[in-house]
Amino acid sequence: MIRVALADDQMLVRAGFRALLAAQHDIEVAGEASDGEEAVRLVGELRPDVVLMDIRMPLLDGLAATRRITGDERLADVKVVVLTTFELDEYVFEAIRSGASGFLVKDTEPDELLRAVRAVVEGDALLSPGVTRRLIAEFAARSKEPAKTEGLGELTDREREVMALVGIGLSNEEIARRLVVSPLTAKTHVSRTMVKLGARDRAQLVVLAYESGLVRPGWLG
């Protein structure tokens, strides 16, 4: 059973998500929070598998709450999915850097939300359709001088190649086609790369790809 916590200051929004999630045989709503401070406390107590986190909340915004959660080693298995609108891309960029496993727009289709919850539990990053490339372009525009990334030297040539492809937004299936390997092989390479670099998930792998200089600004494949 996948345990999900909801963090949103709008009661009707939480009620809608709760009704959708609770109707699934493999998902349960572990708890709800109406502000960022409450969200951090709730997650610390319940340790859900996934947190659906709104950005704009009172007392503590969703970005700060995400940083507290992802920065707590005891909550390493908790995945945060940020809920936003297209107008808040700048906040989404910071959310990914803060450790969020991905983000969804609030008007996403119900099936997409359910897929998101299940995907992040499996360790996949979740980005709303059509937004991945824009987010990567934003990373490229904001990239600074390459920083030394611990563990990068331990990667094989193939793993570095796979990491670069993840960095330009390719899915496992697209990586498999690019490298002429099976999707399972591509997924295995991605997983091994994340383990070696200590990345929580695919979203952090994108961050590391840019911050290490492995992917260059402007290179979108």
Backbone as JSON, one array per atom type, in Angstrom:
{
  "sequence": "MIRVALADDQMLVRAGFRALLAAQHDIEVAGEASDGEEAVRLVGELRPDVVLMDIRMPLLDGLAATRRITGDERLADVKVVVLTTFELDEYVFEAIRSGASGFLVKDTEPDELLRAVRAVVEGDALLSPGVTRRLIAEFAARSKEPAKTEGLGELTDREREVMALVGIGLSNEEIARRLVVSPLTAKTHVSRTMVKLGARDRAQLVVLAYESGLVRPGWLG",
  "N": [[0.83, -1.19, 0.0], [0.62, 2.16, -0.94], [1.45, 5.0, 0.8], [0.24, 8.22, 1.13], [0.76, 11.68, 1.76], [-0.97, 14.75, 2.04], [-0.42, 18.13, 1.31], [-1.68, 21.15, 1.38], [-3.12, 24.36, 1.4], [-5.71, 24.76, 0.72], [-8.78, 23.52, 1.43], [-10.71, 22.32, -0.23], [-9.22, 21.5, -2.41], [-7.57, 19.59, -1.23], [-9.54, 17.79, -0.5], [-10.45, 16.91, -2.97], [-8.17, 15.6, -4.02], [-7.89, 13.67, -2.04], [-10.23, 12.11, -2.32], [-9.83, 11.03, -4.87], [-7.41, 9.57, -4.57], [-7.98, 7.81, -2.44], [-9.75, 6.1, -3.58], [-8.33, 4.23, -4.89], [-6.99, 0.93, -5.06], [-4.43, 0.44, -4.2], [-3.45, 2.61, -2.86], [-3.35, 4.87, -0.1], [-4.48, 7.63, 1.88], [-2.42, 9.05, 4.1], [-2.33, 11.26, 5.76], [-3.09, 14.81, 6.27], [-2.13, 18.22, 5.65], [-2.32, 21.73, 6.25], [-0.56, 23.79, 6.07], [2.92, 24.72, 5.65], [4.58, 24.23, 7.92], [3.07, 22.44, 9.4], [3.04, 20.39, 7.57], [5.71, 19.51, 7.54], [5.95, 18.54, 10.17], [3.98, 16.54, 10.11], [4.95, 14.75, 8.14], [7.31, 13.95, 9.38], [6.3, 12.51, 11.51], [4.58, 10.54, 10.39], [5.89, 9.5, 8.17], [5.29, 9.08, 5.28], [5.07, 7.52, 1.99], [4.93, 9.19, -0.2], [4.68, 12.71, -0.69], [2.36, 15.09, -1.58], [2.89, 18.24, -2.41], [1.93, 21.53, -2.07], [3.02, 24.72, -3.32], [2.53, 27.42, -2.51], [1.83, 28.18, 0.6], [0.72, 29.03, 3.94], [2.7, 30.18, 6.82], [4.97, 28.42, 6.38], [6.41, 28.05, 3.29], [5.93, 25.79, 0.46], [8.38, 25.18, -0.76], [10.36, 25.64, 1.2], [9.48, 23.8, 3.07], [9.84, 21.46, 1.64], [12.65, 21.42, 1.42], [13.34, 21.01, 4.11], [12.29, 18.47, 4.58], [13.55, 16.8, 2.63], [16.11, 17.2, 3.44], [16.4, 15.85, 5.76], [17.84, 13.07, 7.0], [16.53, 10.91, 8.11], [14.24, 10.81, 6.71], [14.74, 9.88, 4.22], [13.53, 8.12, 2.44], [11.18, 9.27, 1.73], [9.27, 10.69, -0.8], [8.88, 13.74, -2.5], [6.44, 15.43, -4.29], [5.91, 18.26, -6.05], [3.23, 20.51, -6.33], [1.99, 22.68, -8.75], [1.56, 25.6, -10.9], [1.79, 26.52, -14.36], [2.71, 29.09, -14.35], [4.49, 29.25, -12.32], [7.08, 28.37, -12.81], [9.66, 29.19, -12.03], [9.72, 28.64, -9.34], [9.43, 25.92, -9.39], [11.85, 25.12, -10.48], [13.56, 25.73, -8.32], [12.47, 23.97, -6.5], [13.14, 21.42, -7.47], [15.9, 21.56, -7.19], [15.9, 21.61, -4.48], [15.37, 19.06, -3.77], [13.0, 17.82, -4.47], [11.11, 15.2, -5.99], [9.87, 15.64, -8.32], [7.35, 17.4, -10.26], [3.95, 18.47, -10.63], [1.37, 19.99, -12.54], [-1.48, 21.66, -11.22], [-3.86, 21.24, -12.57], [-3.69, 18.8, -13.75], [-4.53, 15.68, -15.38], [-6.58, 13.21, -13.75], [-5.65, 10.5, -14.03], [-2.99, 10.93, -14.63], [-2.03, 12.02, -12.28], [-2.28, 9.84, -10.54], [-0.54, 8.07, -11.79], [1.78, 9.45, -11.34], [2.15, 9.33, -8.55], [2.59, 6.59, -8.22], [4.85, 6.3, -9.81], [6.95, 7.82, -8.62], [7.35, 6.41, -6.31], [8.6, 4.22, -7.26], [11.02, 5.25, -7.77], [11.36, 6.89, -9.93], [11.65, 10.06, -11.59], [9.16, 12.57, -11.7], [7.73, 14.55, -14.01], [5.56, 16.97, -15.31], [3.91, 16.41, -18.43], [5.41, 17.83, -21.3], [6.8, 19.78, -19.93], [9.3, 19.07, -19.09], [11.52, 19.6, -20.89], [11.54, 22.38, -20.84], [12.16, 22.91, -18.21], [14.73, 21.85, -18.11], [15.98, 23.54, -19.91], [15.9, 25.82, -18.41], [17.63, 25.13, -16.32], [19.95, 25.03, -17.84], [20.23, 27.69, -18.57], [20.74, 28.86, -16.12], [22.98, 27.68, -15.21], [26.1, 27.49, -13.51], [29.66, 27.75, -13.11], [31.09, 24.52, -13.66], [30.78, 22.24, -10.98], [32.64, 20.24, -8.67], [31.68, 16.96, -8.59], [31.05, 14.55, -6.32], [31.9, 11.19, -6.75], [31.56, 11.09, -9.47], [33.78, 10.3, -10.92], [33.76, 7.6, -10.54], [32.01, 6.51, -12.26], [31.27, 4.46, -15.08], [32.14, 4.69, -18.59], [29.84, 4.23, -20.06], [27.86, 4.7, -18.14], [28.24, 7.41, -17.64], [27.51, 8.37, -20.11], [24.82, 7.63, -20.17], [23.9, 9.14, -18.0], [24.21, 11.71, -19.03], [22.3, 11.64, -21.05], [19.98, 11.34, -19.55], [20.13, 13.8, -18.41], [19.44, 15.53, -20.52], [16.83, 15.1, -20.71], [15.74, 12.66, -21.61], [13.71, 9.71, -21.57], [13.78, 6.37, -20.08], [13.07, 4.6, -22.12], [13.6, 6.12, -24.4], [16.33, 6.51, -24.09], [17.16, 3.88, -24.35], [16.55, 3.38, -27.04], [18.27, 5.23, -28.24], [20.79, 4.25, -27.52], [20.65, 1.73, -28.45], [19.87, -0.5, -26.84], [18.13, -2.61, -24.44], [15.13, -1.42, -22.75], [15.17, -2.22, -20.08], [17.89, -2.59, -19.61], [18.75, 0.03, -19.91], [17.41, 1.23, -17.79], [18.67, -0.08, -15.69], [21.28, 0.93, -15.89], [20.77, 3.62, -15.3], [19.84, 3.41, -12.66], [22.13, 2.36, -11.34], [23.87, 4.46, -11.7], [22.64, 6.48, -10.19], [22.9, 5.35, -7.64], [25.7, 5.31, -7.3], [26.24, 8.03, -7.28], [24.78, 8.9, -5.2], [22.27, 9.98, -5.58], [18.93, 10.9, -4.97], [16.86, 10.43, -6.73], [15.74, 10.44, -10.18], [15.35, 13.11, -10.84], [17.24, 14.51, -9.3], [19.47, 13.55, -10.54], [19.44, 14.87, -12.96], [19.98, 17.46, -12.06], [22.61, 17.08, -11.07], [23.9, 16.38, -13.43], [24.03, 18.78, -14.84], [25.25, 20.51, -12.95], [27.72, 19.34, -12.62], [28.86, 19.73, -15.01], [28.71, 17.82, -16.94], [26.64, 17.81, -18.72], [26.21, 20.31, -21.05], [25.25, 23.78, -20.99], [22.68, 24.68, -23.21], [22.86, 22.4, -24.71], [20.61, 20.37, -25.84], [20.17, 17.96, -26.98]],
  "CA": [[0.0, 0.0, 0.0], [1.37, 3.41, -1.03], [0.91, 5.98, 1.74], [0.42, 9.57, 0.6], [0.38, 12.81, 2.6], [-1.39, 15.9, 1.24], [-0.08, 19.42, 1.92], [-2.27, 22.22, 0.59], [-3.91, 25.19, 2.31], [-7.1, 24.8, 0.27], [-9.46, 22.32, 1.88], [-11.39, 21.68, -1.35], [-8.19, 20.85, -3.21], [-7.2, 18.37, -0.51], [-10.68, 16.86, -0.55], [-10.47, 16.31, -4.31], [-7.07, 14.64, -4.1], [-8.16, 12.57, -1.11], [-11.25, 11.25, -2.91], [-9.23, 10.32, -5.99], [-6.4, 8.62, -4.09], [-8.59, 6.8, -1.57], [-10.53, 5.17, -4.4], [-7.4, 3.26, -5.49], [-6.78, -0.24, -4.22], [-3.05, 0.36, -3.72], [-3.04, 3.91, -2.31], [-4.14, 5.39, 1.01], [-4.08, 8.96, 2.33], [-1.92, 8.88, 5.46], [-2.6, 12.45, 6.55], [-3.21, 16.06, 5.54], [-1.6, 19.41, 6.31], [-2.81, 22.94, 5.62], [0.53, 24.75, 5.95], [4.22, 24.07, 5.55], [5.07, 23.76, 9.22], [2.3, 21.24, 9.72], [3.46, 19.35, 6.63], [6.99, 18.96, 8.01], [5.67, 17.73, 11.36], [3.2, 15.37, 9.7], [5.83, 13.82, 7.45], [8.22, 13.41, 10.37], [5.57, 11.56, 12.36], [3.96, 9.44, 9.64], [6.82, 8.99, 7.17], [4.58, 8.52, 4.12], [5.91, 7.22, 0.83], [4.87, 10.33, -1.1], [4.01, 13.93, -0.24], [1.93, 16.01, -2.63], [3.2, 19.49, -1.73], [1.63, 22.79, -2.73], [4.09, 25.68, -3.1], [2.08, 28.59, -1.77], [1.12, 27.86, 1.83], [1.09, 29.94, 5.04], [3.69, 29.83, 7.85], [6.18, 27.92, 5.72], [5.99, 27.69, 1.93], [6.22, 24.42, 0.06], [9.8, 25.01, -1.07], [11.09, 25.51, 2.46], [9.06, 22.54, 3.67], [10.51, 20.4, 0.87], [14.06, 21.39, 1.82], [13.44, 20.4, 5.44], [11.99, 17.04, 4.47], [14.59, 16.1, 1.88], [17.37, 17.36, 4.14], [16.38, 15.01, 6.95], [18.27, 11.72, 6.63], [15.53, 9.94, 8.57], [13.12, 10.81, 5.76], [15.36, 9.67, 2.91], [12.66, 7.34, 1.56], [9.98, 10.05, 1.42], [9.36, 11.4, -2.07], [8.04, 14.93, -2.55], [6.0, 15.89, -5.61], [5.42, 19.63, -5.91], [2.06, 20.87, -7.13], [2.2, 24.07, -9.14], [0.94, 26.03, -12.15], [2.83, 26.87, -15.32], [3.21, 30.42, -14.04], [5.43, 29.17, -11.21], [8.24, 27.58, -13.21], [10.85, 29.55, -11.27], [9.66, 27.93, -8.06], [9.64, 24.51, -9.67], [13.29, 24.98, -10.63], [14.13, 25.68, -6.98], [11.97, 22.77, -5.83], [13.95, 20.29, -7.9], [17.19, 21.72, -6.52], [15.69, 21.36, -3.06], [15.24, 17.63, -3.53], [11.71, 17.27, -4.89], [11.23, 14.15, -6.99], [9.23, 16.08, -9.54], [6.24, 18.3, -10.03], [2.76, 18.35, -11.47], [0.47, 21.14, -12.53], [-2.68, 21.3, -10.45], [-4.99, 20.83, -13.42], [-3.34, 17.56, -14.44], [-5.59, 14.68, -15.44], [-6.54, 12.28, -12.61], [-4.8, 9.34, -14.33], [-1.6, 11.37, -14.58], [-1.69, 12.16, -10.86], [-2.11, 8.5, -10.0], [0.71, 7.54, -12.36], [2.86, 10.18, -10.68], [2.34, 8.76, -7.22], [3.2, 5.26, -8.36], [6.16, 6.42, -10.45], [7.98, 8.3, -7.7], [7.63, 5.33, -5.35], [9.54, 3.33, -7.94], [12.3, 5.93, -7.92], [11.4, 7.69, -11.15], [11.28, 11.46, -11.43], [7.89, 12.83, -12.34], [7.57, 15.91, -14.51], [4.37, 17.07, -16.13], [4.19, 16.33, -19.87], [5.68, 19.09, -21.98], [7.52, 20.73, -19.07], [10.66, 18.59, -18.85], [12.52, 20.32, -21.67], [11.6, 23.77, -20.39], [12.89, 22.91, -16.94], [16.13, 21.62, -18.44], [16.48, 24.78, -20.52], [16.09, 26.74, -17.29], [18.87, 24.71, -15.68], [21.04, 25.42, -18.71], [20.38, 29.15, -18.51], [21.2, 29.27, -14.8], [24.16, 26.91, -14.83], [27.31, 28.23, -13.16], [30.85, 26.96, -13.43], [30.93, 23.14, -13.19], [31.24, 21.95, -9.63], [33.14, 18.88, -8.51], [30.61, 16.08, -8.12], [31.62, 13.35, -5.7], [31.45, 9.93, -7.32], [31.49, 11.13, -10.92], [34.91, 9.55, -11.44], [33.51, 6.17, -10.39], [31.09, 6.06, -13.3], [31.83, 3.91, -16.31], [31.86, 5.54, -19.74], [28.43, 4.04, -20.41], [27.04, 5.36, -17.14], [28.34, 8.84, -17.88], [26.71, 8.62, -21.31], [23.42, 7.52, -19.76], [23.61, 10.3, -17.15], [24.07, 12.87, -19.92], [21.01, 11.51, -21.74], [18.97, 11.69, -18.54], [20.23, 15.24, -18.22], [18.77, 16.27, -21.58], [15.39, 14.84, -20.61], [15.27, 11.43, -22.24], [13.17, 8.65, -20.72], [14.52, 5.11, -20.24], [12.76, 4.05, -23.44], [14.32, 6.93, -25.39], [17.75, 6.19, -23.93], [17.34, 2.55, -24.91], [16.57, 3.51, -28.51], [19.47, 5.99, -28.61], [21.97, 3.42, -27.32], [20.35, 0.41, -29.02], [19.85, -1.5, -25.77], [16.76, -2.8, -23.96], [14.72, -0.47, -21.72], [15.61, -2.73, -18.78], [19.32, -2.28, -19.5], [18.85, 1.48, -19.71], [16.97, 1.49, -16.42], [19.73, -0.58, -14.79], [22.37, 1.91, -15.92], [20.31, 4.82, -14.58], [19.8, 3.07, -11.24], [23.5, 2.23, -10.85], [24.44, 5.81, -11.69], [22.08, 7.17, -9.03], [23.5, 4.78, -6.43], [27.09, 5.75, -7.2], [26.3, 9.47, -7.01], [23.97, 9.22, -4.03], [21.1, 10.76, -6.0], [17.66, 10.38, -4.46], [16.02, 9.99, -7.84], [16.11, 10.9, -11.51], [15.38, 14.57, -10.86], [18.54, 14.95, -8.79], [20.47, 13.17, -11.54], [19.44, 15.98, -13.91], [20.7, 18.55, -11.39], [24.03, 16.73, -11.03], [24.43, 16.38, -14.79], [24.35, 20.16, -15.17], [26.17, 21.12, -11.99], [29.04, 18.75, -12.8], [29.36, 20.09, -16.33], [28.59, 16.69, -17.85], [25.75, 18.33, -19.76], [26.54, 21.73, -21.25], [24.12, 24.67, -21.29], [22.39, 24.81, -24.63], [22.87, 21.09, -25.35], [19.34, 19.71, -25.54], [20.11, 16.68, -27.68]],
  "C": [[0.87, 1.25, 0.0], [0.69, 4.46, -0.13], [1.27, 7.39, 1.29], [-0.03, 10.61, 1.61], [0.06, 13.99, 1.69], [-1.06, 17.18, 1.99], [-0.57, 20.53, 1.01], [-3.16, 23.05, 1.52], [-5.36, 25.3, 1.89], [-7.79, 23.47, 0.57], [-10.13, 21.58, 0.72], [-10.4, 20.95, -2.26], [-7.79, 19.54, -2.55], [-8.31, 17.33, -0.6], [-10.73, 16.16, -1.91], [-9.38, 15.27, -4.47], [-7.36, 13.42, -3.23], [-9.17, 11.59, -1.72], [-10.67, 10.41, -4.04], [-8.28, 9.22, -5.51], [-7.02, 7.48, -3.3], [-9.37, 5.76, -2.35], [-9.65, 4.1, -5.04], [-7.11, 2.12, -4.53], [-5.39, -0.28, -3.59], [-2.53, 1.65, -3.09], [-3.95, 4.29, -1.15], [-3.6, 6.76, 1.4], [-3.7, 8.85, 3.8], [-2.22, 10.07, 6.35], [-2.65, 13.69, 5.68], [-2.64, 17.21, 6.36], [-2.06, 20.64, 5.53], [-1.76, 24.05, 5.55], [1.86, 24.0, 5.98], [4.76, 23.51, 6.85], [4.38, 22.46, 9.61], [2.73, 20.08, 8.83], [4.75, 18.69, 7.09], [6.78, 18.07, 9.23], [4.97, 16.43, 10.99], [4.09, 14.31, 9.05], [6.81, 13.17, 8.42], [7.58, 12.34, 11.23], [5.12, 10.32, 11.58], [4.88, 8.77, 8.63], [6.1, 8.31, 6.0], [5.55, 8.22, 2.99], [6.03, 8.44, -0.08], [4.18, 11.51, -0.42], [3.63, 14.75, -1.46], [1.95, 17.4, -1.99], [2.86, 20.72, -2.57], [2.77, 23.76, -2.44], [3.65, 26.82, -2.2], [1.22, 28.19, -0.58], [1.57, 28.82, 2.93], [2.12, 29.33, 5.99], [5.02, 29.39, 7.26], [5.77, 27.49, 4.32], [6.46, 26.28, 1.57], [7.68, 24.16, -0.27], [10.62, 24.8, 0.19], [10.75, 24.19, 3.14], [9.73, 21.36, 2.96], [11.97, 20.28, 1.27], [14.23, 20.73, 3.19], [13.24, 18.89, 5.37], [13.12, 16.29, 3.78], [15.97, 16.22, 2.54], [17.48, 16.52, 5.39], [16.71, 13.57, 6.55], [17.27, 10.65, 7.05], [14.38, 9.81, 7.59], [13.62, 10.57, 4.33], [14.45, 8.92, 1.92], [11.38, 8.08, 1.17], [10.2, 10.83, 0.13], [8.39, 12.58, -2.08], [7.72, 15.28, -4.0], [5.35, 17.26, -5.42], [4.25, 19.87, -6.85], [2.15, 22.35, -7.47], [1.35, 24.41, -10.36], [2.07, 26.41, -13.09], [3.45, 28.23, -15.01], [4.29, 30.4, -12.95], [6.67, 28.36, -11.54], [9.49, 27.91, -12.4], [10.88, 28.84, -9.93], [9.9, 26.44, -8.26], [11.14, 24.23, -9.82], [13.94, 24.86, -9.25], [13.68, 24.43, -6.23], [12.8, 21.55, -6.2], [15.33, 20.36, -7.25], [17.08, 21.41, -5.04], [15.46, 19.89, -2.74], [13.9, 17.03, -3.9], [11.92, 16.25, -5.99], [10.57, 14.52, -8.3], [8.11, 17.05, -9.24], [5.12, 18.03, -11.02], [2.0, 19.66, -11.43], [-0.84, 20.71, -11.88], [-3.85, 20.84, -11.31], [-4.67, 19.57, -14.22], [-4.5, 16.58, -14.42], [-5.46, 13.71, -14.27], [-5.62, 11.08, -12.85], [-3.32, 9.7, -14.23], [-1.14, 11.53, -13.13], [-1.43, 10.8, -10.23], [-0.82, 7.86, -10.52], [1.91, 8.18, -11.66], [3.18, 9.57, -9.32], [3.04, 7.42, -7.3], [4.61, 5.34, -8.94], [7.24, 6.83, -9.46], [8.31, 7.25, -6.64], [8.64, 4.36, -5.94], [10.9, 3.98, -8.18], [12.44, 6.76, -9.17], [11.07, 9.14, -10.83], [9.97, 11.68, -12.18], [7.8, 14.29, -12.73], [6.37, 15.95, -15.43], [4.73, 17.05, -17.61], [4.41, 17.72, -20.47], [6.52, 20.08, -21.18], [8.98, 20.33, -18.9], [11.71, 19.41, -19.59], [12.66, 21.77, -21.22], [12.37, 23.88, -19.08], [14.38, 22.74, -17.2], [16.75, 22.86, -19.07], [16.74, 25.81, -19.43], [17.36, 26.4, -16.53], [20.05, 25.19, -16.51], [21.31, 26.92, -18.6], [21.0, 29.6, -17.19], [22.49, 28.58, -14.37], [25.36, 27.82, -14.56], [28.51, 27.4, -13.61], [30.66, 25.54, -12.9], [31.51, 22.93, -11.81], [31.72, 20.51, -9.56], [32.04, 18.02, -7.9], [31.22, 14.79, -7.61], [31.04, 12.1, -6.34], [31.43, 9.92, -8.83], [32.61, 10.31, -11.56], [34.73, 8.05, -11.36], [32.59, 5.62, -11.49], [31.85, 5.47, -14.49], [31.5, 4.87, -17.45], [30.39, 5.44, -20.13], [27.52, 4.76, -19.42], [27.08, 6.88, -17.29], [27.5, 9.24, -19.11], [25.22, 8.61, -20.97], [23.02, 8.73, -18.9], [23.4, 11.56, -17.99], [22.72, 12.83, -20.65], [19.85, 11.78, -20.8], [18.93, 13.2, -18.38], [19.56, 16.06, -19.31], [17.3, 15.88, -21.69], [14.87, 13.58, -21.25], [14.77, 10.42, -21.21], [14.02, 7.39, -20.91], [14.3, 4.51, -21.63], [13.52, 4.8, -24.52], [15.82, 6.68, -25.32], [18.06, 4.83, -24.56], [17.43, 2.6, -26.43], [17.85, 4.21, -28.98], [20.72, 5.1, -28.55], [21.83, 2.01, -27.89], [20.55, -0.68, -27.96], [18.39, -1.66, -25.33], [16.42, -1.74, -22.92], [15.17, -0.91, -20.33], [17.09, -2.42, -18.55], [19.53, -0.8, -19.23], [18.48, 1.83, -18.28], [18.03, 1.06, -15.41], [20.89, 0.41, -14.74], [22.0, 3.17, -15.13], [20.35, 4.56, -13.08], [21.2, 2.99, -10.64], [24.16, 3.6, -10.74], [23.94, 6.59, -10.47], [22.69, 6.67, -7.74], [24.92, 5.3, -6.24], [27.2, 7.23, -6.82], [25.49, 9.87, -5.78], [22.77, 10.08, -4.36], [19.82, 10.1, -5.5], [16.82, 9.78, -5.57], [16.51, 10.62, -9.13], [16.21, 12.43, -11.58], [16.72, 15.1, -10.37], [19.65, 14.59, -9.77], [20.58, 14.27, -12.6], [20.23, 17.15, -13.33], [22.21, 18.29, -11.44], [24.66, 16.77, -12.42], [24.83, 17.78, -15.22], [25.4, 20.74, -14.25], [27.59, 20.57, -12.12], [29.67, 19.13, -14.13], [29.27, 18.96, -17.33], [27.67, 17.04, -19.01], [26.01, 19.83, -19.85], [25.28, 22.54, -21.5], [23.93, 24.81, -22.8], [22.36, 23.48, -25.37], [21.6, 20.35, -24.95], [19.14, 18.46, -26.39], [19.48, 16.75, -29.05]]
}
